[in-house]
Tab-separated table of C-alpha atoms and ligand atoms in Angstrom:
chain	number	residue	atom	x	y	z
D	30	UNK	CA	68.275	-57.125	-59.218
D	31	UNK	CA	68.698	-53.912	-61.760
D	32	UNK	CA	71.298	-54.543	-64.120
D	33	UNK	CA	71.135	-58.293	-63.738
D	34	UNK	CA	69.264	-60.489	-67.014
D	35	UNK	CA	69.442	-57.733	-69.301
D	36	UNK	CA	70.466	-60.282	-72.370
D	37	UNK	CA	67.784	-62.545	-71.477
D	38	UNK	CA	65.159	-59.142	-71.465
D	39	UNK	CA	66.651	-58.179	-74.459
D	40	UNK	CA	65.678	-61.445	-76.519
D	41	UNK	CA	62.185	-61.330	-74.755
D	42	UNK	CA	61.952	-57.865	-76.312
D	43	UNK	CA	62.872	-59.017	-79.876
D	44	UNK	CA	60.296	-62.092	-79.748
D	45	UNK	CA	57.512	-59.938	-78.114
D	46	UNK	CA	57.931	-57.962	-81.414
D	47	UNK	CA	59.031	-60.458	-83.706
D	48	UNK	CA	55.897	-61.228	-85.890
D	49	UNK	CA	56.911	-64.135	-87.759
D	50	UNK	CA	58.501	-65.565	-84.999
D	51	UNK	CA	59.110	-69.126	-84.970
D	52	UNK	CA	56.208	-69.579	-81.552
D	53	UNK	CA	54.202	-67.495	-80.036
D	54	UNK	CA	54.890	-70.001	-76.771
D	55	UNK	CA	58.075	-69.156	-74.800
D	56	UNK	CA	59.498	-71.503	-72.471
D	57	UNK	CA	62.648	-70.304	-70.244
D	58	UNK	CA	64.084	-73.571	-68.656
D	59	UNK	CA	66.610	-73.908	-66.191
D	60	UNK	CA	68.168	-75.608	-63.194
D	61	UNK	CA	66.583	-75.184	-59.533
D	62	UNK	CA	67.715	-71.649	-58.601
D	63	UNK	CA	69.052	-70.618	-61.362
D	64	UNK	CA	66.684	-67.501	-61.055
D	65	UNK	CA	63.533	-68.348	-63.526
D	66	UNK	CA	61.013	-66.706	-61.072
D	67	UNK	CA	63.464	-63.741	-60.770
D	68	UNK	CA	63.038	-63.580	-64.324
D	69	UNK	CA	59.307	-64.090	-64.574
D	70	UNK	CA	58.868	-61.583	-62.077
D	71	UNK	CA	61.053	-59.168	-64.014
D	72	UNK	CA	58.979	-59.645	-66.943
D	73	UNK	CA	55.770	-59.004	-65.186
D	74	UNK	CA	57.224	-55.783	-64.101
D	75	UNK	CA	58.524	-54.973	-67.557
D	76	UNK	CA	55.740	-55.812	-69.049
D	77	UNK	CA	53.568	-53.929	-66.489
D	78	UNK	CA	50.807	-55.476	-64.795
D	79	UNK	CA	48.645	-53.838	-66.913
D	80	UNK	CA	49.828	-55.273	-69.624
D	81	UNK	CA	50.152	-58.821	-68.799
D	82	UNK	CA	47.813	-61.598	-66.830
D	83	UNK	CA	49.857	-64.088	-64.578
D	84	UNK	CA	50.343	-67.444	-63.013
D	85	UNK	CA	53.024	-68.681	-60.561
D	86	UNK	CA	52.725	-71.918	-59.449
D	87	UNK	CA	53.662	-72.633	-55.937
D	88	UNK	CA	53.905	-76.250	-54.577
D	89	UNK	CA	53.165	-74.822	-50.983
D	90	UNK	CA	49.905	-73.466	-51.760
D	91	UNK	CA	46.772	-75.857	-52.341
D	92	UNK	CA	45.344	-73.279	-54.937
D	93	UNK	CA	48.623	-72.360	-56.851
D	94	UNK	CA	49.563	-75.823	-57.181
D	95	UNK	CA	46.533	-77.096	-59.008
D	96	UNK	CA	46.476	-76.730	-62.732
D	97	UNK	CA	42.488	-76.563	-62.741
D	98	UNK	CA	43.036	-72.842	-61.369
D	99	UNK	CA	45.137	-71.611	-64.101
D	100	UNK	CA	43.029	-70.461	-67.158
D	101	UNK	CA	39.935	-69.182	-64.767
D	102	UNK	CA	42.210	-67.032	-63.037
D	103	UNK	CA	43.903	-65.738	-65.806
D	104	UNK	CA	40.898	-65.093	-67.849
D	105	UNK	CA	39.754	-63.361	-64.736
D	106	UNK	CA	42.926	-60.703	-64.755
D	107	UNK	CA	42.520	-60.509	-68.853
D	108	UNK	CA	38.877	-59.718	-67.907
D	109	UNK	CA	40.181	-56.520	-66.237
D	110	UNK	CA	42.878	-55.525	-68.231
D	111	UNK	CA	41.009	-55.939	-71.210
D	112	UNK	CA	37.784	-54.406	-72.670
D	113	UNK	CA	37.355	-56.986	-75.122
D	114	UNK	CA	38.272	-59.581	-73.315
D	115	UNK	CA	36.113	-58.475	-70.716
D	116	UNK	CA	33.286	-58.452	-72.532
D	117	UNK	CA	33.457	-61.507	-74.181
D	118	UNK	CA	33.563	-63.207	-70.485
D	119	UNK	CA	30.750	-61.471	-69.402
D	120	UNK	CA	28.557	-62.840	-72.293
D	121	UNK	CA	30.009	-66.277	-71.241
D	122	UNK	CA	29.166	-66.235	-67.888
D	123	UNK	CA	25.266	-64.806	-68.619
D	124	UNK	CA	25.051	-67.784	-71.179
D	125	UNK	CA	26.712	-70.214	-69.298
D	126	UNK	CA	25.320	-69.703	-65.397
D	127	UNK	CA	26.437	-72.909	-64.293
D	128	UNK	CA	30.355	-72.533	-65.357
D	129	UNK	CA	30.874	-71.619	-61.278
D	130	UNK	CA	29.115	-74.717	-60.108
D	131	UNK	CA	30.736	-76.890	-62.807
D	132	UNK	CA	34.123	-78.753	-61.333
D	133	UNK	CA	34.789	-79.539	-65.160
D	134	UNK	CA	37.667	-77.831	-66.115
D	135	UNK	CA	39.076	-79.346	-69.043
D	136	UNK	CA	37.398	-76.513	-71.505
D	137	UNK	CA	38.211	-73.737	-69.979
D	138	UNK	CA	41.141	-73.251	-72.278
D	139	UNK	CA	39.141	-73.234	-75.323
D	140	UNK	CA	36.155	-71.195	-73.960
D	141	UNK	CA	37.762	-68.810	-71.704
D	142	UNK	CA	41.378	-67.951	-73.254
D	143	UNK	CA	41.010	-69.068	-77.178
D	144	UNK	CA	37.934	-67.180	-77.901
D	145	UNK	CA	38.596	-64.351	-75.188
D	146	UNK	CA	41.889	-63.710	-77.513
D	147	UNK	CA	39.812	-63.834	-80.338
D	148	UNK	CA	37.223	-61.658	-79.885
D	149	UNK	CA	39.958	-58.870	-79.378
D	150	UNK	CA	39.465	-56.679	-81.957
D	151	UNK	CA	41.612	-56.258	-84.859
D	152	UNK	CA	42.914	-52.906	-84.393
D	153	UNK	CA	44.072	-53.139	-80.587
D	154	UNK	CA	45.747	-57.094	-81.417
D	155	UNK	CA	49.044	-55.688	-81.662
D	156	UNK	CA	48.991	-54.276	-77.964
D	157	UNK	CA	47.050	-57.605	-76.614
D	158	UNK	CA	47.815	-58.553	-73.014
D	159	UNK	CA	50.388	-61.077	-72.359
D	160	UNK	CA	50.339	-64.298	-70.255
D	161	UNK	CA	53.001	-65.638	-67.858
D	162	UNK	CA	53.157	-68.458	-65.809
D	163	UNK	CA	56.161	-69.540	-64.199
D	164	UNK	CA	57.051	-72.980	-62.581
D	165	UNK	CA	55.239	-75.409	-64.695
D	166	UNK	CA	56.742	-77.750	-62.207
D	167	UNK	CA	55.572	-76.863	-59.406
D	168	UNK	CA	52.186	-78.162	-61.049
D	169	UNK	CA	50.257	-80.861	-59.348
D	170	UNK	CA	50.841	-84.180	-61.079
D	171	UNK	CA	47.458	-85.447	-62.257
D	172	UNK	CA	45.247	-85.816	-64.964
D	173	UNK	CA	44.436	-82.160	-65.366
D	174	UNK	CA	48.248	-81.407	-65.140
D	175	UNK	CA	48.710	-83.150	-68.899
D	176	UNK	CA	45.187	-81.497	-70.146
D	177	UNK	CA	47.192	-78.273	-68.850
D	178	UNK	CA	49.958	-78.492	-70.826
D	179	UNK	CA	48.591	-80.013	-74.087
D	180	UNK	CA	46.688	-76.550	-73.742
D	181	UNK	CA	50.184	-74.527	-73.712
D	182	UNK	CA	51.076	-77.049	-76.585
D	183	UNK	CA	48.009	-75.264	-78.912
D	184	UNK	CA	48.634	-71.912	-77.642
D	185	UNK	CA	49.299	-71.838	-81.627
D	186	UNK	CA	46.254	-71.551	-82.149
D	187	UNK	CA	46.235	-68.090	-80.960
D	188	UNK	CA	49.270	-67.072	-83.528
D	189	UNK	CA	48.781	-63.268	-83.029
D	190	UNK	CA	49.216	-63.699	-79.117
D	191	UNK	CA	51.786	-64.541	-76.844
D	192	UNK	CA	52.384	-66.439	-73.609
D	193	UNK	CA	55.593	-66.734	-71.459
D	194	UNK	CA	56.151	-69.789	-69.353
D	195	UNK	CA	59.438	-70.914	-67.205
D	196	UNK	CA	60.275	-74.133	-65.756
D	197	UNK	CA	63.064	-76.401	-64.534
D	198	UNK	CA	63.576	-78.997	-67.487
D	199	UNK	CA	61.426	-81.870	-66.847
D	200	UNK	CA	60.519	-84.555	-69.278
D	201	UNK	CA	57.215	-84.853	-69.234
D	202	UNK	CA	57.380	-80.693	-70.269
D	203	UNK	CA	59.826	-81.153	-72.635
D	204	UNK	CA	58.115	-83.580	-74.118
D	205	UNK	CA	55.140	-81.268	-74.259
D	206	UNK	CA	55.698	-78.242	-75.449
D	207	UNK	CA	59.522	-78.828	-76.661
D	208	UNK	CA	59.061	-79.128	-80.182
D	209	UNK	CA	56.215	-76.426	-80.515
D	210	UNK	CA	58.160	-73.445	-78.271
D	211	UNK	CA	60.813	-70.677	-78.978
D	212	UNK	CA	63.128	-72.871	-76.134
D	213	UNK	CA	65.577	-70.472	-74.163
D	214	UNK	CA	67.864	-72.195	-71.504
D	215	UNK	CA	69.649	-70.665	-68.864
D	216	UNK	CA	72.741	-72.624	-68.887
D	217	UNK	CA	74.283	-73.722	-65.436
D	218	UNK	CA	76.618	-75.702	-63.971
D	219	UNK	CA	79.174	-77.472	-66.409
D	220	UNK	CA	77.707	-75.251	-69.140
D	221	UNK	CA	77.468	-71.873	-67.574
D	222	UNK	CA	78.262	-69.186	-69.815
D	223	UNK	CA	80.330	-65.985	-69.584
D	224	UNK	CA	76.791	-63.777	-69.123
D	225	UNK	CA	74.907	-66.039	-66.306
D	226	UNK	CA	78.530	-65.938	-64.042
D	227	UNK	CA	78.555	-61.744	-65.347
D	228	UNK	CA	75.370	-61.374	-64.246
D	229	UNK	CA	76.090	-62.998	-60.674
D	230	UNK	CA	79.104	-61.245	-60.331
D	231	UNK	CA	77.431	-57.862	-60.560
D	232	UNK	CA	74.746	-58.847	-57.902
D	233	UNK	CA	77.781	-60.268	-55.895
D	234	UNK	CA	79.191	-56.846	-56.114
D	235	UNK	CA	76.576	-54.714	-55.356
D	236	UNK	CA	75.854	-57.082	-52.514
D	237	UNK	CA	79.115	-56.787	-50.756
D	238	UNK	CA	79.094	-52.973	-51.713
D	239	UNK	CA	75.814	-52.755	-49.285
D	240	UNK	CA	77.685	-54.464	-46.534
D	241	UNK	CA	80.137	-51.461	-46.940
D	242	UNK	CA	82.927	-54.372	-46.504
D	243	UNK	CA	86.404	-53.937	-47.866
D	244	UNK	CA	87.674	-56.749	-49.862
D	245	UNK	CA	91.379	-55.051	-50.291
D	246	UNK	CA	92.137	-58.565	-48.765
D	247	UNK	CA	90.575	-60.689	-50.859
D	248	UNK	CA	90.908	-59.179	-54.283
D	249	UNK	CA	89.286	-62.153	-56.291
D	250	UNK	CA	86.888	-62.921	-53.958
D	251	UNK	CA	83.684	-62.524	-55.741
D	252	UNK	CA	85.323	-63.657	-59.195
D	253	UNK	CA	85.652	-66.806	-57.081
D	254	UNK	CA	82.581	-66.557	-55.601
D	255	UNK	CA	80.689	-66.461	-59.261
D	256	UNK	CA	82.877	-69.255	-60.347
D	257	UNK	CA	81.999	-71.527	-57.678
D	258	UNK	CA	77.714	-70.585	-58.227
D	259	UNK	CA	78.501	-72.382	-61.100
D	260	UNK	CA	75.524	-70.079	-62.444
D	261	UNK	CA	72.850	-70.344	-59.795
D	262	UNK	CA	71.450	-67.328	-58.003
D	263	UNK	CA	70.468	-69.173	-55.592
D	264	UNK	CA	74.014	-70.409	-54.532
D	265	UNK	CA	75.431	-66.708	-54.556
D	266	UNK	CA	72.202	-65.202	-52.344
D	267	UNK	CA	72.984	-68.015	-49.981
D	268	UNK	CA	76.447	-67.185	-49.410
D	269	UNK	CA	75.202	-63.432	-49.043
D	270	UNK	CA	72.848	-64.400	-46.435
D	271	UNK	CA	75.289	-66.322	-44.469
D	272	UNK	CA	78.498	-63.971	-44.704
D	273	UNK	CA	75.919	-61.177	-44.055
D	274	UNK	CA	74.889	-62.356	-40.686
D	275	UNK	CA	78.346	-62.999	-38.899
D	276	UNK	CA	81.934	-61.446	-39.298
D	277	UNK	CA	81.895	-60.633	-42.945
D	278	UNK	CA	85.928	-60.810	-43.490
D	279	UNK	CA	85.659	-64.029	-41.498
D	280	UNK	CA	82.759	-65.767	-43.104
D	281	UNK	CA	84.032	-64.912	-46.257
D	282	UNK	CA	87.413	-66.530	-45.686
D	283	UNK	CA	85.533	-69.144	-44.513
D	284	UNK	CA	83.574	-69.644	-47.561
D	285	UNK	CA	86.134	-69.465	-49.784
D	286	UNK	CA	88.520	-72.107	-48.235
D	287	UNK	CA	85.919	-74.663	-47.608
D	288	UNK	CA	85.241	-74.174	-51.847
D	289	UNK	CA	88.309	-73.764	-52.770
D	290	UNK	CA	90.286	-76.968	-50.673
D	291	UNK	CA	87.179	-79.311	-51.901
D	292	UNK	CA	88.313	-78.530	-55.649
D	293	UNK	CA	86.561	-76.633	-58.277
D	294	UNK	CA	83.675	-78.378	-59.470
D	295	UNK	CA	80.901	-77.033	-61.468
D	296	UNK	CA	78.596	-79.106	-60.508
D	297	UNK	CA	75.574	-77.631	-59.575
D	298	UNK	CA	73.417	-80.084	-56.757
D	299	UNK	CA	77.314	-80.070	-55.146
D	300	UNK	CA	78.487	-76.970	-54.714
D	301	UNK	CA	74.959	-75.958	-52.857
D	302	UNK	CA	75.358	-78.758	-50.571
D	303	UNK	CA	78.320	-77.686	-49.554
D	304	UNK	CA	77.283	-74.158	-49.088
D	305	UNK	CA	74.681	-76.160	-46.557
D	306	UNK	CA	76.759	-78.432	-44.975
D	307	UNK	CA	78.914	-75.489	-44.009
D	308	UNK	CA	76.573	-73.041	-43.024
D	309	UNK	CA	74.997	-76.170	-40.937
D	310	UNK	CA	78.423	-76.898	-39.566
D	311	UNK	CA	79.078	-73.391	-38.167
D	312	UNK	CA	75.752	-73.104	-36.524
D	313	UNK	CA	76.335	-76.427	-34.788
D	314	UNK	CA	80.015	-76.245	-34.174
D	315	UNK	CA	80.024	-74.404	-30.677
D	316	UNK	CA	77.183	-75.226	-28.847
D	317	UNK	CA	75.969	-77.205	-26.112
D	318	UNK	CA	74.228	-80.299	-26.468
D	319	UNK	CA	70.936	-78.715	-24.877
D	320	UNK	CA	70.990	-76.300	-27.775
D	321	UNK	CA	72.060	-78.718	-30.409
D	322	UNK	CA	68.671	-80.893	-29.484
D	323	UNK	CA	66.642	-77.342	-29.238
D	324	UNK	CA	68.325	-76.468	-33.009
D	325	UNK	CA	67.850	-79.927	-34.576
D	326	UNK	CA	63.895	-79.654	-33.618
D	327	UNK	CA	63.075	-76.094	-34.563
D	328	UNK	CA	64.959	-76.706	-37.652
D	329	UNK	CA	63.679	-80.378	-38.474
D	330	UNK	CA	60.389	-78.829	-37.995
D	331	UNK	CA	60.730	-76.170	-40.788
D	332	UNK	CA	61.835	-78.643	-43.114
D	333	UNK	CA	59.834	-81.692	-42.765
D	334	UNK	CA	56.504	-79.641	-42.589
D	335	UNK	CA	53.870	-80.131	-44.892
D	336	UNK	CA	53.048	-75.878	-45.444
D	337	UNK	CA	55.470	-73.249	-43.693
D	338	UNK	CA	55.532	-72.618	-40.194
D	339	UNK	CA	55.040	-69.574	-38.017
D	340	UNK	CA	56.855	-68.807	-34.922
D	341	UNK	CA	53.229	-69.137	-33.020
D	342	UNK	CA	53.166	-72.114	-34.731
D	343	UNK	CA	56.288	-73.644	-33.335
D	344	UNK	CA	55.671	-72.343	-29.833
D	345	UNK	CA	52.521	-74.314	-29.775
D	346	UNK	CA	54.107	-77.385	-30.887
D	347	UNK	CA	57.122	-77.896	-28.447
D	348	UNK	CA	54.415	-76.239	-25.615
D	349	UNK	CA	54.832	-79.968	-24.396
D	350	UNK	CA	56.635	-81.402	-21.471
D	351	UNK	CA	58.784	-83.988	-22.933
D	352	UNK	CA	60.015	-81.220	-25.567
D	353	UNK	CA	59.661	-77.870	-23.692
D	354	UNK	CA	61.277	-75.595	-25.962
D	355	UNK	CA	60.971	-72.029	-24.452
D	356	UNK	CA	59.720	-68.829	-27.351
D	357	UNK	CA	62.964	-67.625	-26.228
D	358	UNK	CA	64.876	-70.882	-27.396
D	359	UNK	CA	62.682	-71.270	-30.614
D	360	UNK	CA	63.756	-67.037	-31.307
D	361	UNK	CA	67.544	-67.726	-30.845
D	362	UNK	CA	67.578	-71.029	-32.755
D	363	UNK	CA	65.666	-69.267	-35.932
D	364	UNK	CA	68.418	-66.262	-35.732
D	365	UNK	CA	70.784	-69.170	-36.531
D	366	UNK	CA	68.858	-70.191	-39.364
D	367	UNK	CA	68.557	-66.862	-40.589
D	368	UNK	CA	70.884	-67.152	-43.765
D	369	UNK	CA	68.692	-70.451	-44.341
D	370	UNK	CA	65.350	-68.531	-44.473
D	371	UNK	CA	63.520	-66.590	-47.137
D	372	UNK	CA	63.101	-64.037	-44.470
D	373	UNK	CA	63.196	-63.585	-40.632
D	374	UNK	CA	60.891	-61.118	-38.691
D	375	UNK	CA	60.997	-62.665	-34.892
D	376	UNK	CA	58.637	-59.324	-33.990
D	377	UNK	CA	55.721	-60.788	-35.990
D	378	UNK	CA	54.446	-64.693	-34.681
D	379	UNK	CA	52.083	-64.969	-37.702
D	380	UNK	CA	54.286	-65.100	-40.377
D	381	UNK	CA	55.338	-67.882	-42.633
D	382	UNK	CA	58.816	-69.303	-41.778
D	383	UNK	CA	59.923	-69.882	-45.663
D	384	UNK	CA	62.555	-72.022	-46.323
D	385	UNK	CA	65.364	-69.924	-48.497
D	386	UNK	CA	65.029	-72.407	-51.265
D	387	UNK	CA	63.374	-75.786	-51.529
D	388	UNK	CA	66.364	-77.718	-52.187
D	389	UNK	CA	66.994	-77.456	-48.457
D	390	UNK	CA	64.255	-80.096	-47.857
D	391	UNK	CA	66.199	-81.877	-51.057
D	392	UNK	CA	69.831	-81.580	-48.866
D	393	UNK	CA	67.832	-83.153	-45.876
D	394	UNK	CA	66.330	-86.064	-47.820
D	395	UNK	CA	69.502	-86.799	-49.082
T	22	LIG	N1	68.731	-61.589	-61.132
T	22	LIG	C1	68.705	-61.788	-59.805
T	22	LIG	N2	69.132	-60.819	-58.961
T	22	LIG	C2	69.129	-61.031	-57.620
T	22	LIG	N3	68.704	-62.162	-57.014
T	22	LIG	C3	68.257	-63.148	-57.806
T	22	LIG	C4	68.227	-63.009	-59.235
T	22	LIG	N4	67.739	-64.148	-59.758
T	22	LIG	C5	67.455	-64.952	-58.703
T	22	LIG	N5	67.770	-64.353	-57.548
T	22	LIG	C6	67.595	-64.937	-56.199
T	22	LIG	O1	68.078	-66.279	-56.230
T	22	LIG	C7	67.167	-67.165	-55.588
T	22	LIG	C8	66.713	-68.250	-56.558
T	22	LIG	O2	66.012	-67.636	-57.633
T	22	LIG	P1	64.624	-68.184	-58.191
T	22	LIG	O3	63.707	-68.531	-57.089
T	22	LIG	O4	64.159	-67.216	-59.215
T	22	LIG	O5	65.117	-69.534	-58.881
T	22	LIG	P2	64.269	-70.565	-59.749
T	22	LIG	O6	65.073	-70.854	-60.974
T	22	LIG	O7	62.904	-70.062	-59.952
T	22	LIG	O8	64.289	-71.851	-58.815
T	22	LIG	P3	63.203	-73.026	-58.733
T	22	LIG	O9	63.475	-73.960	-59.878
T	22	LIG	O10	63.471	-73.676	-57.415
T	22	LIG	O11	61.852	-72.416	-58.797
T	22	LIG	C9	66.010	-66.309	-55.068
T	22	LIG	O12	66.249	-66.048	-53.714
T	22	LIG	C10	66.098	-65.040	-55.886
T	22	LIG	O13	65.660	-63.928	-55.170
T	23	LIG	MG1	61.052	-70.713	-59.320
C-alpha cells in the first residue's frame, strides 16, 4: 500500500546508487508474512518493468517452484529489455542450437546471465537492468536448488550489476549467500521496530477509513491492533478481512478482547493462530451440525489440496452420494471463509480458491 515501506525503498535507493557498495547481491529476509513479496513487488514497480527482469517463486506452481527455470527466464525478459543483452542471446542460441533440447541446466548462469551482463556496453552499464527474485524459499529442494544459490553467491562476479532477492531466513540461505550480501531484515515479532508497527498502523488506518467506520469508541484500537501484528502484514490484513465481512464495531470488539484477555505477546506464529482460531470459532459457533460437516469438508478440502481449488472443482468432488454437498452449500460455506481467502468471486467457477496465506495449512498441521 502507498505510503507503507518507504524506509525500506529509501535504502534500496541508496544501494541501487551506491557504487562502492559493500554487494551488489541484496537479500531482504523476514518472517512468513511479514510482507517481502509486498516489497518485491513494490520494487518491480519502482523500478519499472522496463527496467528490471523478475522471478517469484511460488511453491503452488510446478514451473515457479523449480530453480532450473530461473536464469532462462530471466535472461529471456533481459533479452527484451535489453539491446545488448539481447543480442548477445541471440548469438548464443544460433551457436548453441541444442541449448532448448538440453535438460542441463547447471550453466545457464554463467552463459546466459554472466556474459549477457557483460557484453553490455560500457556506456549504458550505469542504467543496466536489474534482477529480482523473491521467495528463495519457496524453491524446490534439490540438487539444482544449491547450484541455484551458489550462483546468487557469485553474482560478484558481475560487480557493476545488481540483483535483489527476498526470503524468509532459512539456513541453508543464510548459509549461502549470508556472508557475501548487503543483509536487510525486516524485524518482527519480539524485535519489531517503531517503523514496521508505523507502517502497519497507517495501512490499518487507511483500511478502517475505507470501511467509513467510526472508531470514536474505540480510540486505541488500531494502536492495539499494530501492537498485537507484532509486525506482520499478514496478521493486520487478516483481521481486516474478517472485521470487514461482519458487524465492523462488533468484530472489532471482538478482536480486540480475545487479544487483549490472552495477554500481550509478541510472538509472532501465536498471535496468528489466534487470529485463526477465532475467526474459525465464529464461523462454527452457530450452526447446525449439517452445516458444520458441509464447512469442515469444503474447508478441509482447500487446505489439504495439493494445487488450489476452484468452485467447479469442489462441486465435482462432493457430486457423490455419501457426501452430497449441494453448489449452493459449497457457495455459502466459502462466504464464511471469505476473510480466510486470498480472494472470493462465487460468480466465476474457474478460479483458483487461494488460501489467504500459507500458514493456514501450517495452523491445520499443527
Ligand atoms: N506494505 C503493505 N501494504 C499492504 N498490505 C501488505 C503490505 N505488505 C504485505 N501486505 C499484505 O500482507 C500479506 C502478507 O504479505 P506477503 O505475502 O508480502 O508476505 P511474505 O513476507 O512474502 O510472506 P511469505 O514468507 O509467506 O512469502 C499479503 O496479503 C499482502 O498483500
Ligand atoms: Mg512471499
Amino acid at each position: 500500500m502507498n505510503g507503507t515501506r518507504q524506509h525500506i525503498f529509501d535504502i534500496v535507493d541508496k544501494w541501487c546508487y551506491d557504487k562502492k557498495s559493500k554487494s551488489n547481491l541484496l537479500w531482504i529476509s523476514g518472517s512468513p508474512g511479514a510482507g517481502k513479496s509486498a516489497i518485491a513487488s513494490s520494487l518491480v514497480s519502482r523500478i519499472g518493468h522496463g527496467n528490471c527482469a523478475r522471478f517469484f517463486f511460488k511453491r503452488d506452481s510446478a514451473y515457479y517452484r523449480n530453480p532450473s527455470n530461473v536464469w532462462k527466464t530471466i535472461a529471456y525478459r533481459l533479452a527484451i529489455i535489453n539491446k545488448d543483452i539481447g543480442v548477445y542471446l541471440d548469438k548464443y542460441l544460433e551457436t548453441n542450437p541444442s541449448y532448448l533440447d538440453n535438460n542441463q541446466r547447471s550453466k545457464d548462469f554463467d552463459n546466459l546471465i554472466v556474459k549477457a551482463f557483460n557484453s553490455i556496453s560500457q556506456e549504458t552499464q550505469s542504467q543496466a537492468p536489474i534482477v529480482i527474485i523473491d521467495a528463495l524459499d519457496e524453491c524446490e529442494i534439490s540438487e539444482e536448488q544449491k547450484d541455484f544459490l551458489t550462483s546468487l553467491a557469485n553474482w560478484g562476479k558481475l560487480s557493476n550489476f545488481k540483483i535483489i532477492v527476498t526470503s524468509r531466513r532459512q539456513q541453508d540461505i543464510q548459509d549461502t549467500i549470508g556472508d557475501c550480501s548487503y543483509h536487510l531484515h525486516i524485524p518482527t515479532g519480539q524485535a519489531v521496530d517503531a517503523t514496521s508497527t508505523q507502517d502497519i498502523h497507517i495501512f490499518l488506518n487507511n483500511s478502517f477509513q475505507q470501511l467509513k467506520v467510526d472508531l470514536g469508541n474505540f480510540p486505541h484500537a488500531i494502536n492495539q491492533l499494530a501492537q498485537y501484528s507484532a509486525g506482520l502484514f499478514i496478521w493486520a490484513k487478516l483481521a481486516i478481512s474478517y472485521i470487514a465481512a461482519g458487524t465492523v464495531t462488533k468484530r472489532l470488539e471482538t478482536v480486540l478482547m480475545n487479544m487483549g484477555q490472552l495477554g500481550q505477546f509478541k510472538d509472532n506464529n501465536l498471535n496468528l493462530d489466534r487470529l485463526y482460531a477465532q475467526i474459525l470459532y465464529s464461523i462454527f459457533e452457530d450452526c447446525t451440525q449439517e452445516e458444520k460437516t458441509q464447512y469442515e469438508m469444503v474447508l478441509g478440502s482447500l487446505i489439504f489440496a495439493k494445487a488450489p481449488l476452484s468452485i467447479n472443482m469442489l462441486e465435482v468432488i462432493f457430486d457423490d452420494k455419501e457426501s452430497k454437498i449441494t453448489l449452493e452449500a459449497i457457495s455459502i460455506a466459502l462466504g464464511k471463509f471469505s476473510p480466510l481467502l486470498l480472494s472470493l468471486d462465487l460468480d466465476d467457477g474457474d478460479a483458483p480458491l487461494y488460501l489467504c496465506h500459507l500458514s493456514l495449512q501450517d495452523f491445520f498441521q499443527e
